[in-house]
Amino acid sequence: QVQLVESGGGLVQAGGSLRLSCAASGTVFDINRMAWYRQAPGKQRELVASITSGGWTNYADFVKGRFTIARENAKNTMSLQMDSLLPDDTAVYYCYGRDVAPGDFNEYWGQGTQVTVSP
């Protein structure tokens, strides 16, 4: 089992910055993909950004140029630097990890961290 714990959410004014962190613990084999998703009230959960263990990144169009995803494989941690925040970025942000074991893989989610951007 793998546990993912997020931190770093909070309240910020539009135009400000926040940095989210996610730490994986437990019996980790190879978390080859990690990602940040978000869910706003009344909306579906959506992908924000993802990163592979090889460092390949992918961003949703609505965060390109504003958010930066990074990870430290040796520590099984991931971060999301969020700059130029907009009120539309208000949501609960979730950490996701796909852990690949021999002949199997499992997906894990963190408990979520609230990000609120005021106008």
PDB file of C-alpha atoms in Angstrom:
ATOM      1  CA  GLN A   1       0.000   0.000   0.000  1.00  0.00           C
ATOM      2  CA  VAL A   2       1.073   3.520  -0.791  1.00  0.00           C
ATOM      3  CA  GLN A   3      -0.076   6.620   1.026  1.00  0.00           C
ATOM      4  CA  LEU A   4      -0.039  10.029  -0.653  1.00  0.00           C
ATOM      5  CA  VAL A   5      -0.156  13.123   1.512  1.00  0.00           C
ATOM      6  CA  GLU A   6      -0.592  16.625   0.087  1.00  0.00           C
ATOM      7  CA  SER A   7       0.332  19.889   1.737  1.00  0.00           C
ATOM      8  CA  GLY A   8       0.611  23.545   0.835  1.00  0.00           C
ATOM      9  CA  GLY A   9      -2.934  24.582   0.004  1.00  0.00           C
ATOM     10  CA  GLY A  10      -4.487  27.762   1.325  1.00  0.00           C
ATOM     11  CA  LEU A  11      -6.023  31.131   0.518  1.00  0.00           C
ATOM     12  CA  VAL A  12      -4.310  33.554  -1.827  1.00  0.00           C
ATOM     13  CA  GLN A  13      -5.289  36.627  -3.798  1.00  0.00           C
ATOM     14  CA  ALA A  14      -5.521  36.554  -7.570  1.00  0.00           C
ATOM     15  CA  GLY A  15      -2.096  36.956  -9.102  1.00  0.00           C
ATOM     16  CA  GLY A  16      -0.415  35.300  -6.148  1.00  0.00           C
ATOM     17  CA  SER A  17       1.454  32.011  -5.825  1.00  0.00           C
ATOM     18  CA  LEU A  18       1.188  28.771  -3.918  1.00  0.00           C
ATOM     19  CA  ARG A  19       3.301  25.638  -3.862  1.00  0.00           C
ATOM     20  CA  LEU A  20       1.721  22.237  -3.332  1.00  0.00           C
ATOM     21  CA  SER A  21       3.680  19.197  -2.237  1.00  0.00           C
ATOM     22  CA  CYS A  22       2.894  15.496  -2.265  1.00  0.00           C
ATOM     23  CA  ALA A  23       4.827  12.796  -0.455  1.00  0.00           C
ATOM     24  CA  ALA A  24       4.451   9.073  -1.056  1.00  0.00           C
ATOM     25  CA  SER A  25       5.127   6.574   1.697  1.00  0.00           C
ATOM     26  CA  GLY A  26       4.562   2.906   2.382  1.00  0.00           C
ATOM     27  CA  THR A  27       5.567  -0.006   0.189  1.00  0.00           C
ATOM     28  CA  VAL A  28       6.574   1.791  -3.001  1.00  0.00           C
ATOM     29  CA  PHE A  29       7.809  -0.125  -6.039  1.00  0.00           C
ATOM     30  CA  ASP A  30       7.985   2.295  -8.948  1.00  0.00           C
ATOM     31  CA  ILE A  31       5.658   5.275  -9.096  1.00  0.00           C
ATOM     32  CA  ASN A  32       6.174   5.788 -12.772  1.00  0.00           C
ATOM     33  CA  ARG A  33       3.481   8.445 -13.115  1.00  0.00           C
ATOM     34  CA  MET A  34       2.460  11.154 -10.683  1.00  0.00           C
ATOM     35  CA  ALA A  35      -0.040  13.881 -11.317  1.00  0.00           C
ATOM     36  CA  TRP A  36      -2.117  16.679  -9.864  1.00  0.00           C
ATOM     37  CA  TYR A  37      -5.842  16.745 -10.422  1.00  0.00           C
ATOM     38  CA  ARG A  38      -8.362  19.253  -9.180  1.00  0.00           C
ATOM     39  CA  GLN A  39     -12.068  19.361  -8.551  1.00  0.00           C
ATOM     40  CA  ALA A  40     -14.106  22.519  -8.166  1.00  0.00           C
ATOM     41  CA  PRO A  41     -17.592  22.496  -6.608  1.00  0.00           C
ATOM     42  CA  GLY A  42     -20.141  21.111  -9.048  1.00  0.00           C
ATOM     43  CA  LYS A  43     -17.490  20.109 -11.570  1.00  0.00           C
ATOM     44  CA  GLN A  44     -15.738  16.899 -12.517  1.00  0.00           C
ATOM     45  CA  ARG A  45     -12.223  16.142 -11.424  1.00  0.00           C
ATOM     46  CA  GLU A  46      -9.761  17.266 -14.081  1.00  0.00           C
ATOM     47  CA  LEU A  47      -6.093  16.741 -14.813  1.00  0.00           C
ATOM     48  CA  VAL A  48      -3.868  19.721 -14.024  1.00  0.00           C
ATOM     49  CA  ALA A  49      -0.408  18.320 -14.759  1.00  0.00           C
ATOM     50  CA  SER A  50       1.442  15.018 -14.787  1.00  0.00           C
ATOM     51  CA  ILE A  51       5.042  13.874 -14.672  1.00  0.00           C
ATOM     52  CA  THR A  52       6.717  10.522 -15.285  1.00  0.00           C
ATOM     53  CA  SER A  53       9.693   9.086 -13.454  1.00  0.00           C
ATOM     54  CA  GLY A  54      11.728   9.998 -16.524  1.00  0.00           C
ATOM     55  CA  GLY A  55      10.747  13.641 -16.164  1.00  0.00           C
ATOM     56  CA  TRP A  56       8.299  13.900 -19.071  1.00  0.00           C
ATOM     57  CA  THR A  57       5.632  16.456 -18.206  1.00  0.00           C
ATOM     58  CA  ASN A  58       2.172  17.238 -19.474  1.00  0.00           C
ATOM     59  CA  TYR A  59       0.023  20.269 -18.620  1.00  0.00           C
ATOM     60  CA  ALA A  60      -3.601  21.151 -19.097  1.00  0.00           C
ATOM     61  CA  ASP A  61      -3.967  24.121 -21.421  1.00  0.00           C
ATOM     62  CA  PHE A  62      -5.502  26.250 -18.690  1.00  0.00           C
ATOM     63  CA  VAL A  63      -2.308  26.121 -16.561  1.00  0.00           C
ATOM     64  CA  LYS A  64       0.406  26.217 -19.219  1.00  0.00           C
ATOM     65  CA  GLY A  65       2.893  28.954 -18.484  1.00  0.00           C
ATOM     66  CA  ARG A  66       1.588  29.434 -14.938  1.00  0.00           C
ATOM     67  CA  PHE A  67       2.096  26.096 -13.142  1.00  0.00           C
ATOM     68  CA  THR A  68       5.228  23.954 -12.925  1.00  0.00           C
ATOM     69  CA  ILE A  69       5.261  20.316 -11.872  1.00  0.00           C
ATOM     70  CA  ALA A  70       8.377  18.622 -10.527  1.00  0.00           C
ATOM     71  CA  ARG A  71       9.347  15.476  -8.668  1.00  0.00           C
ATOM     72  CA  GLU A  72      12.236  13.932  -6.780  1.00  0.00           C
ATOM     73  CA  ASN A  73      12.252  10.234  -7.582  1.00  0.00           C
ATOM     74  CA  ALA A  74      14.639   9.288  -4.795  1.00  0.00           C
ATOM     75  CA  LYS A  75      12.331  10.843  -2.208  1.00  0.00           C
ATOM     76  CA  ASN A  76       9.036   9.912  -3.903  1.00  0.00           C
ATOM     77  CA  THR A  77       7.876  13.489  -3.698  1.00  0.00           C
ATOM     78  CA  MET A  78       6.179  15.785  -6.162  1.00  0.00           C
ATOM     79  CA  SER A  79       5.438  19.490  -6.192  1.00  0.00           C
ATOM     80  CA  LEU A  80       3.277  21.940  -8.079  1.00  0.00           C
ATOM     81  CA  GLN A  81       4.397  25.554  -8.217  1.00  0.00           C
ATOM     82  CA  MET A  82       1.361  27.677  -9.018  1.00  0.00           C
ATOM     83  CA  ASP A  83       1.936  31.254 -10.136  1.00  0.00           C
ATOM     84  CA  SER A  84      -0.381  33.933 -11.498  1.00  0.00           C
ATOM     85  CA  LEU A  85      -3.303  32.248  -9.783  1.00  0.00           C
ATOM     86  CA  LEU A  86      -6.824  33.024 -10.934  1.00  0.00           C
ATOM     87  CA  PRO A  87     -10.144  32.720  -9.078  1.00  0.00           C
ATOM     88  CA  ASP A  88     -10.997  29.886 -11.513  1.00  0.00           C
ATOM     89  CA  ASP A  89      -8.107  27.907 -10.015  1.00  0.00           C
ATOM     90  CA  THR A  90     -10.106  27.542  -6.802  1.00  0.00           C
ATOM     91  CA  ALA A  91     -10.580  23.825  -6.193  1.00  0.00           C
ATOM     92  CA  VAL A  92      -9.507  20.867  -4.117  1.00  0.00           C
ATOM     93  CA  TYR A  93      -6.210  19.628  -5.525  1.00  0.00           C
ATOM     94  CA  TYR A  94      -5.444  15.920  -5.405  1.00  0.00           C
ATOM     95  CA  CYS A  95      -2.166  14.082  -5.729  1.00  0.00           C
ATOM     96  CA  TYR A  96      -2.234  10.937  -7.859  1.00  0.00           C
ATOM     97  CA  GLY A  97       0.318   8.175  -8.208  1.00  0.00           C
ATOM     98  CA  ARG A  98       0.541   4.990 -10.255  1.00  0.00           C
ATOM     99  CA  ASP A  99       2.769   2.424  -8.617  1.00  0.00           C
ATOM    100  CA  VAL A 100       4.007  -0.361 -10.868  1.00  0.00           C
ATOM    101  CA  ALA A 101       4.875  -3.661  -9.201  1.00  0.00           C
ATOM    102  CA  PRO A 102       6.013  -6.811 -11.029  1.00  0.00           C
ATOM    103  CA  GLY A 103       3.031  -7.911 -13.106  1.00  0.00           C
ATOM    104  CA  ASP A 104       0.651  -5.389 -11.583  1.00  0.00           C
ATOM    105  CA  PHE A 105       0.014  -1.721 -10.934  1.00  0.00           C
ATOM    106  CA  ASN A 106      -2.057   0.239  -8.448  1.00  0.00           C
ATOM    107  CA  GLU A 107      -3.384   3.767  -8.440  1.00  0.00           C
ATOM    108  CA  TYR A 108      -3.479   5.950  -5.380  1.00  0.00           C
ATOM    109  CA  TRP A 109      -4.976   9.301  -4.430  1.00  0.00           C
ATOM    110  CA  GLY A 110      -4.220  11.739  -1.679  1.00  0.00           C
ATOM    111  CA  GLN A 111      -6.902  13.218   0.543  1.00  0.00           C
ATOM    112  CA  GLY A 112      -6.843  16.557  -1.256  1.00  0.00           C
ATOM    113  CA  THR A 113      -5.825  20.070  -0.281  1.00  0.00           C
ATOM    114  CA  GLN A 114      -8.000  23.157  -0.712  1.00  0.00           C
ATOM    115  CA  VAL A 115      -6.774  26.033  -2.849  1.00  0.00           C
ATOM    116  CA  THR A 116      -8.855  29.193  -2.735  1.00  0.00           C
ATOM    117  CA  VAL A 117      -8.047  32.201  -4.911  1.00  0.00           C
ATOM    118  CA  SER A 118      -9.868  35.409  -4.041  1.00  0.00           C
ATOM    119  CA  PRO A 119     -10.557  38.110  -6.689  1.00  0.00           C
TER     120      PRO A 119
END
